[in-house]
mmCIF file of C-alpha atoms in Angstrom:
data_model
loop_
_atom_site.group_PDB
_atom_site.id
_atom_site.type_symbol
_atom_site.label_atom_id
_atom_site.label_comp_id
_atom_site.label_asym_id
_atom_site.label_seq_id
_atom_site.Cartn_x
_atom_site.Cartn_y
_atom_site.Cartn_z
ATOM 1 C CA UNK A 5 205.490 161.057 31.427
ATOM 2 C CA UNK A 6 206.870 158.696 34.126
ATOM 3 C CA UNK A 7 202.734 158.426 35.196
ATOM 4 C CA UNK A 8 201.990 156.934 31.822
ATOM 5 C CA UNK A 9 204.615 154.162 31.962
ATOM 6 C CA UNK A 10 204.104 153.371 35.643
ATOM 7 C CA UNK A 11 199.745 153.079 34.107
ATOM 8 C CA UNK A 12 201.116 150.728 30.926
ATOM 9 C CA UNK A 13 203.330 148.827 33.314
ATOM 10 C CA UNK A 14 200.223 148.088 35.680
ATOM 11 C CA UNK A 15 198.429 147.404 33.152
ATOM 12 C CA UNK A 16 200.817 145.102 31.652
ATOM 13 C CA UNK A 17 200.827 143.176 35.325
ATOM 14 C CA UNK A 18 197.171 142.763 35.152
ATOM 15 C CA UNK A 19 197.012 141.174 31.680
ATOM 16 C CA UNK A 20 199.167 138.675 32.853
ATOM 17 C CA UNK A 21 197.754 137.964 35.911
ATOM 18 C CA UNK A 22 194.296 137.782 33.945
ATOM 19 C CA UNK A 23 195.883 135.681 31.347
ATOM 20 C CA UNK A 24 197.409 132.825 34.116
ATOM 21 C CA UNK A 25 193.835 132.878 35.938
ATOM 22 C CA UNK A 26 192.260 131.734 32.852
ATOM 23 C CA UNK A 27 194.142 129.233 31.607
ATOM 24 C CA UNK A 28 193.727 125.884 31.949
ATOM 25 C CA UNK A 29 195.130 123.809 34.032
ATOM 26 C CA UNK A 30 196.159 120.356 32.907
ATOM 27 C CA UNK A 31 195.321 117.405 35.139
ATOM 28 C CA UNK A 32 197.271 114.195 34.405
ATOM 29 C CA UNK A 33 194.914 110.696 36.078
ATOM 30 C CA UNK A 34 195.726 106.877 35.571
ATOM 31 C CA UNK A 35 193.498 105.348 33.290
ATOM 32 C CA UNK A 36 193.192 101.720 31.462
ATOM 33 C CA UNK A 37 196.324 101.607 28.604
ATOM 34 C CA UNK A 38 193.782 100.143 26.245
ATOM 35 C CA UNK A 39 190.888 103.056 25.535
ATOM 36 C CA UNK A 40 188.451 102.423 23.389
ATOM 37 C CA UNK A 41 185.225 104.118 21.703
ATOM 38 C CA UNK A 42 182.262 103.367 23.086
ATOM 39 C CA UNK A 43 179.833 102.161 20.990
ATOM 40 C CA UNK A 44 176.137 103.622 21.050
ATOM 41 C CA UNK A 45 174.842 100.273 20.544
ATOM 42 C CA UNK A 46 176.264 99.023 24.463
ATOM 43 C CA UNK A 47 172.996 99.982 26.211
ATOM 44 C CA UNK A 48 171.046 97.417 24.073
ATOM 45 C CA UNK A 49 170.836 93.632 25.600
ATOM 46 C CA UNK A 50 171.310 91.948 22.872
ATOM 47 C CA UNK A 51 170.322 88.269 22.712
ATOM 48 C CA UNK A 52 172.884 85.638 23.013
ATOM 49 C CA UNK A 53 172.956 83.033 20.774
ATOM 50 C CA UNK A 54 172.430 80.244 23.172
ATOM 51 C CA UNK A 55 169.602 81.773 25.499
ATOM 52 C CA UNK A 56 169.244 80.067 28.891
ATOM 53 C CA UNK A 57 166.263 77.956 29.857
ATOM 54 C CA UNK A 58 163.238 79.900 31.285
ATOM 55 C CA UNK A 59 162.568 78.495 34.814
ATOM 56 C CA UNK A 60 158.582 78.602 35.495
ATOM 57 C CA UNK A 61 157.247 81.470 37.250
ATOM 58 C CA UNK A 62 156.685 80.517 41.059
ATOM 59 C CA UNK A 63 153.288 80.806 42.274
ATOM 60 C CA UNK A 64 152.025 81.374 45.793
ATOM 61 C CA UNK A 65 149.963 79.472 47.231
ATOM 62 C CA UNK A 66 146.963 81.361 47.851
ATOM 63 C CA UNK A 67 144.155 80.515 50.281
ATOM 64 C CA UNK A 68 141.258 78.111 49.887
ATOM 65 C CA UNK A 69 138.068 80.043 48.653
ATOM 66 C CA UNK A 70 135.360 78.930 50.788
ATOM 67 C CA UNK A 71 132.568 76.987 49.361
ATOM 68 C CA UNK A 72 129.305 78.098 49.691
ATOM 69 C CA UNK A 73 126.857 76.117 51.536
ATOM 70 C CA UNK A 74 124.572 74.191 49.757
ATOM 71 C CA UNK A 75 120.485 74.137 51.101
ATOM 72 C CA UNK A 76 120.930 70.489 49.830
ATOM 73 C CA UNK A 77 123.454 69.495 52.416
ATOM 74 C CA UNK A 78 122.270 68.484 56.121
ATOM 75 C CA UNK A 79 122.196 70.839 58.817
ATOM 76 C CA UNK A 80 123.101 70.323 62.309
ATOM 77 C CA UNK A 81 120.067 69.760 64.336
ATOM 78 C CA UNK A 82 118.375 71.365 67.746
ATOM 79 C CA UNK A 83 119.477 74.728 69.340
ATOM 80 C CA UNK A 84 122.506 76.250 69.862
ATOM 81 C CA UNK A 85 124.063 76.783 73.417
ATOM 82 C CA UNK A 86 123.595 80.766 72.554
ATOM 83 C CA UNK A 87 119.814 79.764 71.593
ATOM 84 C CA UNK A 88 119.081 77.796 74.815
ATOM 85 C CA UNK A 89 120.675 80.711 77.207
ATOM 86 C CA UNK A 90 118.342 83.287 75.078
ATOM 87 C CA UNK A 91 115.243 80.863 76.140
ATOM 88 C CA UNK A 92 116.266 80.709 79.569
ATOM 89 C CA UNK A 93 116.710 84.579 79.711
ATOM 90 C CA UNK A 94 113.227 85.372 78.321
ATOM 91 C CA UNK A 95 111.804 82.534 80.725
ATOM 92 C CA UNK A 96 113.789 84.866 83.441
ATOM 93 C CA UNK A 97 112.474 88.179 82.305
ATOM 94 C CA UNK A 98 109.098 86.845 82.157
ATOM 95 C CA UNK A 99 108.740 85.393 86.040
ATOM 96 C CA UNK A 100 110.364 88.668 87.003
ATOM 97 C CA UNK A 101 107.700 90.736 85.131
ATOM 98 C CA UNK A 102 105.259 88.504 86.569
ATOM 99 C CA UNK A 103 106.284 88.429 89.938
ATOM 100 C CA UNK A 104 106.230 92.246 90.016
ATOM 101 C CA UNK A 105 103.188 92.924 88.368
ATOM 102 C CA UNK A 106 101.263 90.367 91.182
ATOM 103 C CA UNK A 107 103.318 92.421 93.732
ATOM 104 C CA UNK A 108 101.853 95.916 92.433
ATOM 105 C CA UNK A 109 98.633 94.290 92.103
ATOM 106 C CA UNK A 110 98.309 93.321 95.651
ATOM 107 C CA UNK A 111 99.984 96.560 96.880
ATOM 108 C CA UNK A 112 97.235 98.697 94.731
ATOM 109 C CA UNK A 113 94.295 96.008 95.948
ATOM 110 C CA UNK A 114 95.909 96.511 99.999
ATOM 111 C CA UNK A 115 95.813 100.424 99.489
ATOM 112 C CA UNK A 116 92.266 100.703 97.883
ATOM 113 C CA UNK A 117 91.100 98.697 100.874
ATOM 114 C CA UNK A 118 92.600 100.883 103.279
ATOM 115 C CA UNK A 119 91.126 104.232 101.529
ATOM 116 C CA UNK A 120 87.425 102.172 101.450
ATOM 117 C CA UNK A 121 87.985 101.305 105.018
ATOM 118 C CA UNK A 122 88.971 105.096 106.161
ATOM 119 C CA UNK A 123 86.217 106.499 104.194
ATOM 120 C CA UNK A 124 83.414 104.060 105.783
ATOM 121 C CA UNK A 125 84.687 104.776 108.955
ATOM 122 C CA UNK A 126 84.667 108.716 108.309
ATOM 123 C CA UNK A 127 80.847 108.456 106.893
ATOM 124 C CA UNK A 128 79.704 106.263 109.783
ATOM 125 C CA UNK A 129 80.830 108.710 112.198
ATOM 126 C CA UNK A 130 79.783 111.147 110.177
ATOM 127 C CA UNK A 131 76.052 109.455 109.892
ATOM 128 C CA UNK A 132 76.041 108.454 113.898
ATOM 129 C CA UNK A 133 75.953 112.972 114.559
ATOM 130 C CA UNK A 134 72.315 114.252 114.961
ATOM 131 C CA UNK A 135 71.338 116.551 112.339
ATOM 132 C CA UNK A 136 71.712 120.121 113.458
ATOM 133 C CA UNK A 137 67.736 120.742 113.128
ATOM 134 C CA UNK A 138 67.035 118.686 115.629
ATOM 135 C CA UNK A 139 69.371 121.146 118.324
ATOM 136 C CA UNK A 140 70.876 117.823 120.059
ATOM 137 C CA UNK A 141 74.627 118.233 121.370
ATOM 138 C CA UNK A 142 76.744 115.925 121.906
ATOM 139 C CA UNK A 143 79.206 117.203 124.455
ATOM 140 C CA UNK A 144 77.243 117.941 127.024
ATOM 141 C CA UNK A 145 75.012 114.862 126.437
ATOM 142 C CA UNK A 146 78.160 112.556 126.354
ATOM 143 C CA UNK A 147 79.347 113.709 129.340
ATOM 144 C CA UNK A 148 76.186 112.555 131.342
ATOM 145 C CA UNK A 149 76.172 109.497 129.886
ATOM 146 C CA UNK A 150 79.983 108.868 131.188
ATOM 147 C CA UNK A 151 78.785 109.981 134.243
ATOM 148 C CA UNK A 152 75.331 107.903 134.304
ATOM 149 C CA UNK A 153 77.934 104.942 133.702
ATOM 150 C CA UNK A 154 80.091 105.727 136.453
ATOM 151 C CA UNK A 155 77.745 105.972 138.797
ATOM 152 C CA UNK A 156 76.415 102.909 138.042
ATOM 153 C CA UNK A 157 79.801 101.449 138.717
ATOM 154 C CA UNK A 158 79.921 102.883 141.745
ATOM 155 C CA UNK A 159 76.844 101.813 143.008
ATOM 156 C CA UNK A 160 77.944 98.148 142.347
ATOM 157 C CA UNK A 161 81.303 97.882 143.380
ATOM 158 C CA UNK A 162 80.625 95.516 146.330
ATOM 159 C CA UNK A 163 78.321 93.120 144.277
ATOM 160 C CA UNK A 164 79.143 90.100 142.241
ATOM 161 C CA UNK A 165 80.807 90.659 138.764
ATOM 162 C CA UNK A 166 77.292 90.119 137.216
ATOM 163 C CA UNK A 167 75.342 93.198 138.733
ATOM 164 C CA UNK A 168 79.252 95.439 137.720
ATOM 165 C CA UNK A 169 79.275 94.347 134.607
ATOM 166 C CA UNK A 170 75.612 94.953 133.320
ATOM 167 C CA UNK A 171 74.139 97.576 135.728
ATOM 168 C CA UNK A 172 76.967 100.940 134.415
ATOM 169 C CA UNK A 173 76.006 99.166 130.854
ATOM 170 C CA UNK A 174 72.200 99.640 131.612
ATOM 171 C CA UNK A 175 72.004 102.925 133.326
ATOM 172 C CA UNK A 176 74.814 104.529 130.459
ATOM 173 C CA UNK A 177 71.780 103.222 127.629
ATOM 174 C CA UNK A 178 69.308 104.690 129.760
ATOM 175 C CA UNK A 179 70.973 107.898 130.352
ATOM 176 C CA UNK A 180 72.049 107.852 126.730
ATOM 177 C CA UNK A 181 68.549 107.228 125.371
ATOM 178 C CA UNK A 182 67.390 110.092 127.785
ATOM 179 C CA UNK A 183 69.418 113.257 126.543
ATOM 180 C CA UNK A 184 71.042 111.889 123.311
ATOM 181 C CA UNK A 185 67.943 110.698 121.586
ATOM 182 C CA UNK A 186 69.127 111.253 118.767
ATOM 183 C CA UNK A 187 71.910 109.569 118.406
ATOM 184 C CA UNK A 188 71.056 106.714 120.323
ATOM 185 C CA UNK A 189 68.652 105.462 117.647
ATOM 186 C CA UNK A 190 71.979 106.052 114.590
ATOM 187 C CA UNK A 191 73.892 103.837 116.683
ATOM 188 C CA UNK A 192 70.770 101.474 117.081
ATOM 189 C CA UNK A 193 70.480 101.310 113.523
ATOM 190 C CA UNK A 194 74.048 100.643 112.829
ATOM 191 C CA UNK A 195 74.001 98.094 114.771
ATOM 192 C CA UNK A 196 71.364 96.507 113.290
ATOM 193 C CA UNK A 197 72.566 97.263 109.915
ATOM 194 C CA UNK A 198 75.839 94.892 110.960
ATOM 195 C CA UNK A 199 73.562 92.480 112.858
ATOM 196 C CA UNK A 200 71.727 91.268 109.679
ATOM 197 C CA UNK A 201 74.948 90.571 107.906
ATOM 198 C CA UNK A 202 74.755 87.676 111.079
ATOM 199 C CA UNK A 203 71.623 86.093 110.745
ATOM 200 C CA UNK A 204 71.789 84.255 113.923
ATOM 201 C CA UNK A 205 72.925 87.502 116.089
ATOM 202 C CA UNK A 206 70.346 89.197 114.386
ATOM 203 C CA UNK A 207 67.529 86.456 114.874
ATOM 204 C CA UNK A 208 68.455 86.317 118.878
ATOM 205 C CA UNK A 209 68.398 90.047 118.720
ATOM 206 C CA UNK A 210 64.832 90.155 117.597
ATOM 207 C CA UNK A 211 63.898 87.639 120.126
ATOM 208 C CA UNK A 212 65.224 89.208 123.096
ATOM 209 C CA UNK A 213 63.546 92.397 121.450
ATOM 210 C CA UNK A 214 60.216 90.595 121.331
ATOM 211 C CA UNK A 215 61.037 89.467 124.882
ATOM 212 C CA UNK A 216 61.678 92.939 126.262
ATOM 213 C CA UNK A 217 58.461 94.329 124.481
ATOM 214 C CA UNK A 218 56.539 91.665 126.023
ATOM 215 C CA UNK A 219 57.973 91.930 129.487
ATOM 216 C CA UNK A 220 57.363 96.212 128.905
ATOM 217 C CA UNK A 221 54.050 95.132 127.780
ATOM 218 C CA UNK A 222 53.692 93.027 130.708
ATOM 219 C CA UNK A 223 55.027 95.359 133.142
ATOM 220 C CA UNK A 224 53.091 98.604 131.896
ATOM 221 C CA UNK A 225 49.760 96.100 132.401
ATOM 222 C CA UNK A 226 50.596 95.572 136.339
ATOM 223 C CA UNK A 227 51.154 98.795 136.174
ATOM 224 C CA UNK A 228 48.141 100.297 135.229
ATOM 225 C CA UNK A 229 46.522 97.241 137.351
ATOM 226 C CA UNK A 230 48.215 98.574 139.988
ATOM 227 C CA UNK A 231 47.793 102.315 140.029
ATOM 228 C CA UNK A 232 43.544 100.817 139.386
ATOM 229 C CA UNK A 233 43.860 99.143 142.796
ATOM 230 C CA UNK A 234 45.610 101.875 144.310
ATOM 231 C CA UNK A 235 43.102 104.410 143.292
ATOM 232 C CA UNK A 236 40.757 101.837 144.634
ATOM 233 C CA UNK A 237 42.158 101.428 147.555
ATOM 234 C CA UNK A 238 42.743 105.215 147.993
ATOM 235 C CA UNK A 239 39.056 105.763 147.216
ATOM 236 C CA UNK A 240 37.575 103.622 149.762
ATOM 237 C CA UNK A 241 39.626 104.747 152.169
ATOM 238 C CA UNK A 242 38.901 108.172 151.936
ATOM 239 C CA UNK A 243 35.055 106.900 151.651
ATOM 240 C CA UNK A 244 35.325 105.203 154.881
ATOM 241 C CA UNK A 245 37.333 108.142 156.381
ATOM 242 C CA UNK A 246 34.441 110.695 155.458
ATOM 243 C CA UNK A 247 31.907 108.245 156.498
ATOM 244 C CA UNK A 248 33.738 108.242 160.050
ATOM 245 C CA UNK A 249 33.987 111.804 159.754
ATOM 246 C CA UNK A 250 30.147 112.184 159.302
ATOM 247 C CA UNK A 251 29.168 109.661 161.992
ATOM 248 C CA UNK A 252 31.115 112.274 164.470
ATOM 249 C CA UNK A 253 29.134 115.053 163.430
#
């Protein structure tokens, strides 16, 4: 018994307390005395019955449109400053293309003439070696020669600079023409081959050629004349020797 009036008191407690928490509270605020209704019609703008003057709309100014140019109208005339430097540039460009083209040209032309020039003197040394058919050497045959020289300096070294200059030059020929047949007559055609591109060294060298013929000529002549009047000689001596030699019998 006393638990159900101690439940309807507590819920009695919490009615009321439910009751106050939802209840409204009244707030009191200053406001104008004077409240009116407001009318739907206030968001309109109406027009006035005296409307104010429209001012003209302001316009920017906006930029000057630029006029085409007319093929009619004058030109200015000659080249620009930007056209002359282009003209002096290509002038440029040119004399330097120029200049090193000439200087490749003459540096190909200097090294072709150095390749002909090492390659005639390999084939004339090549052409002045006897053939190997005709078994000549040349080291052993050289080496007399150098020695046939020598000897000839030798021989004059107390004379006048005439007889040492030309006598080791005559007995090296001699001694060349001796053991290095051969080769003697490649170098003697060499040389001629260069003496004709001369004609006056090669006209005096035909004239002391017909000169040395002549004189071998001459000498071979006296010569035989000689080794006649020897044998002559020899003859009748030994005739009058055996004539002596019979008279004593």
């Amino acid at each position: 018994m006393a638990a159900r009036v101690l439940l309807q008191r507590r819920a009695l407690a919490t009615m009321a307390l439910g009751g106050m928490a939802l209840t409204p509270a009244t707030v009191l605020a200053e406001g104008p005395q004077d409240h009116k209704k407001k009318s739907i019609y206030d968001d309109l703008d109406l027009p006035s019955a005296n409307p104010a003057p429209l001012s003209p709309p302001v316009t920017q100014p906006s930029a000057p449109i630029p006029t085409p140019i007319d093929a009619d109208q004058p030109r200015p005339h000659g080249p620009t400053p930007t056209d002359r430097l282009a003209v002096q540039i290509g002038h440029a460009r040119l004399a330097l293309y120029r200049a090193v083209a000439a200087t490749e040209a003459k540096l190909n032309e200097t090294m072709d003439s150095a390749f002909d020039l090492e390659q005639s003197f390999t084939s004339t040394l090549a052409s002045l070696a006897p053939g190997r058919e005709t078994g000549e050497k040349l080291m052993p045959g050289a080496i007399y020669v150098l020695v046939a020289a020598m000897a000839g300096s030798i021989v004059t070294r107390n004379r006048n600079i005439v007889l040492r200059a030309t006598v080791p030059l005559a007995m090296g020929v001699g001694a060349g023409w001796t053991v290095l047949p051969v080769t003697m007559r490649n170098v003697a055609d060499l040389t001629w081959k260069y003496e004709q591109k001369v004609p006056a060294v090669a006209d005096a060298h035909l004239r002391a050629r017909e000169i040395l013929q002549k004189s071998g000529s001459f000498a071979k002549v006296h010569k035989d004349l000689g080794a006649r009047y020897v044998d002559e000689k020899v003859t009748d001596a030994r005739e009058i020797v055996e004539g002596w030699v019979k008279q004593g019998k």
